[in-house]
Amino acid sequence: MTSIATPDPTPERAASLQCGRHRLDLSFPRVMGILNVTPDSFSDGGRHVALDDALRRAEQMLAEGAAVIDVGGESTRPGADAVPEQQELDRVAPVVEALVRELDALVSVDTSSARVMRECAVRGASMINDVRGLEREGALSAAASSGLPVCLMHRQGEPQDMQHAPRYDVPIESAVAEYLGERVSACEAAGISRQQLLLDPGFGFGKSVEHNLRLLNRMRSLEALGLPLLVGMSRKSMIGKVLGRPVEERLAGGLALSAIAVERGAKILRVHDVGATVDAVTMAWAVLQEGCEPSNYKESLS
Ligand code: YH5
């Protein structure tokens, strides 16, 4: 009996993403290193010292295998206060400019502000990462005119109040998929093509520990949206709550989550601990591929 070929049920997925002048290969999992440029992140001995520290930290993350450096000047941790736009710009813009000029890095900017998006795009940023899914005024058109790819993240509430007893009327994965689908449509209507988008479930943003664990376990259901997935779980309270560990003791928990995320289809992992995460996801990917590309082999000791 002859069989009729059935179409592949999984949608075509872009194996790479054009990010300004950089091309990001997403045919294997990539690591995005977090560079916070909030006053608590770097020594406060004046702007130049902080800039130099930020550059050195980024250089170290690139040496450890980060494909992207995500620069953020607004603390979106639970309970954090809002940062005025001018202050956010003053923190982020010089760092973006320096990373581009000195390191030619693929820089992503973690912002919800249209003005910060525009100012960073002209300074050579290669990606926009918005935890508010381009919902703020002017953000859709700022992102569209930049021509840069955008990561759209799900959240419930604002950082000031989002962890106060989060509740959902539908299963968390359905709520997240519905929201992200709506934001993809809004982007397309604003002239941002689907090929320019990444999606993020938004771990820790208005979600209980149970919501976060279920969302990770069921992340495959988000693949139906047909876009590459980015996840950020590094050092977050879902690890602290399960393991009973303070923020500085969450690395092993985060590596376990990264390996699971890769198995569930994540293509970019946004993390603080780049070197350890590169090893964890390279190992997880080798299992999933039942081997590894020669170019991905590390110089081996044995
Ligand atoms: C994210 O998930 N998160 S900022 C609380 C922590 C640790 C870290 C100690 N920007 C994401 O990193 N962008 C942030 O507890 C993000 N996805 C994307 N795309 C919050 C953060 C953090 C919060």
Short mmCIF file of N, CA, C and O in Angstrom, two decimals, residues 8-13 173-174 176-178 180-181 184 194 199 218-229 264-265:
data_model
loop_
_atom_site.label_atom_id
_atom_site.label_comp_id
_atom_site.label_asym_id
_atom_site.label_seq_id
_atom_site.Cartn_x
_atom_site.Cartn_y
_atom_site.Cartn_z
N ASP A 8 4.26 18.15 7.40
CA ASP A 8 4.87 18.20 8.73
C ASP A 8 3.95 19.02 9.65
O ASP A 8 3.62 20.16 9.33
N PRO A 9 3.51 18.43 10.77
CA PRO A 9 2.59 19.17 11.64
C PRO A 9 3.23 20.35 12.35
O PRO A 9 2.55 21.28 12.77
N THR A 10 4.55 20.33 12.47
CA THR A 10 5.19 21.47 13.16
C THR A 10 5.50 22.56 12.15
O THR A 10 6.02 22.29 11.08
N PRO A 11 5.18 23.82 12.48
CA PRO A 11 5.40 24.89 11.52
C PRO A 11 6.89 25.10 11.23
O PRO A 11 7.73 24.75 12.05
N GLU A 12 7.17 25.65 10.07
CA GLU A 12 8.55 26.00 9.71
C GLU A 12 9.12 26.94 10.78
O GLU A 12 8.47 27.90 11.16
N ARG A 13 10.30 26.65 11.22
CA ARG A 13 10.91 27.51 12.22
C ARG A 13 12.20 28.09 11.65
O ARG A 13 12.99 27.37 11.07
N GLU A 173 -0.68 27.96 30.81
CA GLU A 173 -0.09 27.88 29.46
C GLU A 173 -1.05 28.43 28.41
O GLU A 173 -0.62 29.00 27.39
N SER A 174 -2.37 28.32 28.68
CA SER A 174 -3.35 28.88 27.73
C SER A 174 -3.35 30.39 27.83
O SER A 174 -3.43 31.09 26.81
N VAL A 176 -0.90 32.33 28.70
CA VAL A 176 0.34 32.83 28.11
C VAL A 176 0.27 32.76 26.58
O VAL A 176 0.60 33.72 25.87
N ALA A 177 -0.21 31.62 26.06
CA ALA A 177 -0.29 31.46 24.60
C ALA A 177 -1.26 32.47 24.00
O ALA A 177 -0.98 33.06 22.95
N GLU A 178 -2.37 32.71 24.69
CA GLU A 178 -3.36 33.65 24.16
C GLU A 178 -2.79 35.07 24.10
O GLU A 178 -2.91 35.76 23.10
N LEU A 180 0.41 36.00 24.08
CA LEU A 180 1.51 36.13 23.11
C LEU A 180 0.98 36.14 21.68
O LEU A 180 1.45 36.91 20.84
N GLY A 181 -0.05 35.33 21.42
CA GLY A 181 -0.67 35.32 20.08
C GLY A 181 -1.24 36.69 19.73
O GLY A 181 -1.07 37.18 18.61
N VAL A 184 1.64 39.03 18.96
CA VAL A 184 2.20 38.76 17.63
C VAL A 184 1.32 39.45 16.58
O VAL A 184 1.83 40.12 15.67
N ARG A 194 6.55 38.39 11.43
CA ARG A 194 6.67 37.25 12.35
C ARG A 194 8.11 36.77 12.45
O ARG A 194 8.54 36.32 13.51
N LEU A 199 9.44 34.65 21.39
CA LEU A 199 8.43 34.65 22.45
C LEU A 199 9.01 34.14 23.75
O LEU A 199 9.86 33.25 23.76
N ARG A 218 5.07 22.46 30.47
CA ARG A 218 4.15 22.46 29.30
C ARG A 218 4.57 23.45 28.23
O ARG A 218 3.75 23.83 27.40
N MET A 219 5.82 23.85 28.24
CA MET A 219 6.26 24.88 27.31
C MET A 219 6.12 24.44 25.86
O MET A 219 5.99 25.29 24.97
N ARG A 220 6.13 23.14 25.59
CA ARG A 220 5.95 22.64 24.21
C ARG A 220 4.68 23.20 23.59
O ARG A 220 4.61 23.38 22.38
N SER A 221 3.66 23.43 24.43
CA SER A 221 2.39 23.91 23.87
C SER A 221 2.54 25.30 23.26
O SER A 221 1.75 25.69 22.40
N LEU A 222 3.56 26.05 23.67
CA LEU A 222 3.78 27.38 23.09
C LEU A 222 4.43 27.30 21.71
O LEU A 222 4.41 28.26 20.95
N GLU A 223 4.98 26.13 21.41
CA GLU A 223 5.63 25.98 20.11
C GLU A 223 4.64 26.07 18.97
O GLU A 223 5.00 26.36 17.83
N ALA A 224 3.34 25.84 19.28
CA ALA A 224 2.30 25.94 18.25
C ALA A 224 2.28 27.33 17.64
O ALA A 224 1.83 27.51 16.51
N LEU A 225 2.77 28.33 18.37
CA LEU A 225 2.80 29.70 17.83
C LEU A 225 3.87 29.83 16.74
O LEU A 225 3.90 30.82 16.01
N GLY A 226 4.74 28.83 16.67
CA GLY A 226 5.68 28.76 15.54
C GLY A 226 6.84 29.73 15.59
O GLY A 226 7.47 29.99 14.57
N LEU A 227 7.16 30.26 16.77
CA LEU A 227 8.26 31.23 16.86
C LEU A 227 9.28 30.74 17.89
O LEU A 227 8.93 30.01 18.81
N PRO A 228 10.55 31.15 17.73
CA PRO A 228 11.57 30.69 18.69
C PRO A 228 11.27 31.17 20.11
O PRO A 228 10.80 32.29 20.31
N LEU A 229 11.56 30.32 21.07
CA LEU A 229 11.29 30.63 22.48
C LEU A 229 12.56 31.04 23.21
O LEU A 229 13.61 30.42 23.05
N ARG A 264 12.46 21.21 26.23
CA ARG A 264 11.09 21.66 25.91
C ARG A 264 11.08 22.70 24.78
O ARG A 264 10.08 23.35 24.56
N GLY A 265 12.21 22.87 24.10
CA GLY A 265 12.21 23.68 22.88
C GLY A 265 12.77 25.08 22.97
O GLY A 265 12.74 25.81 21.99
#
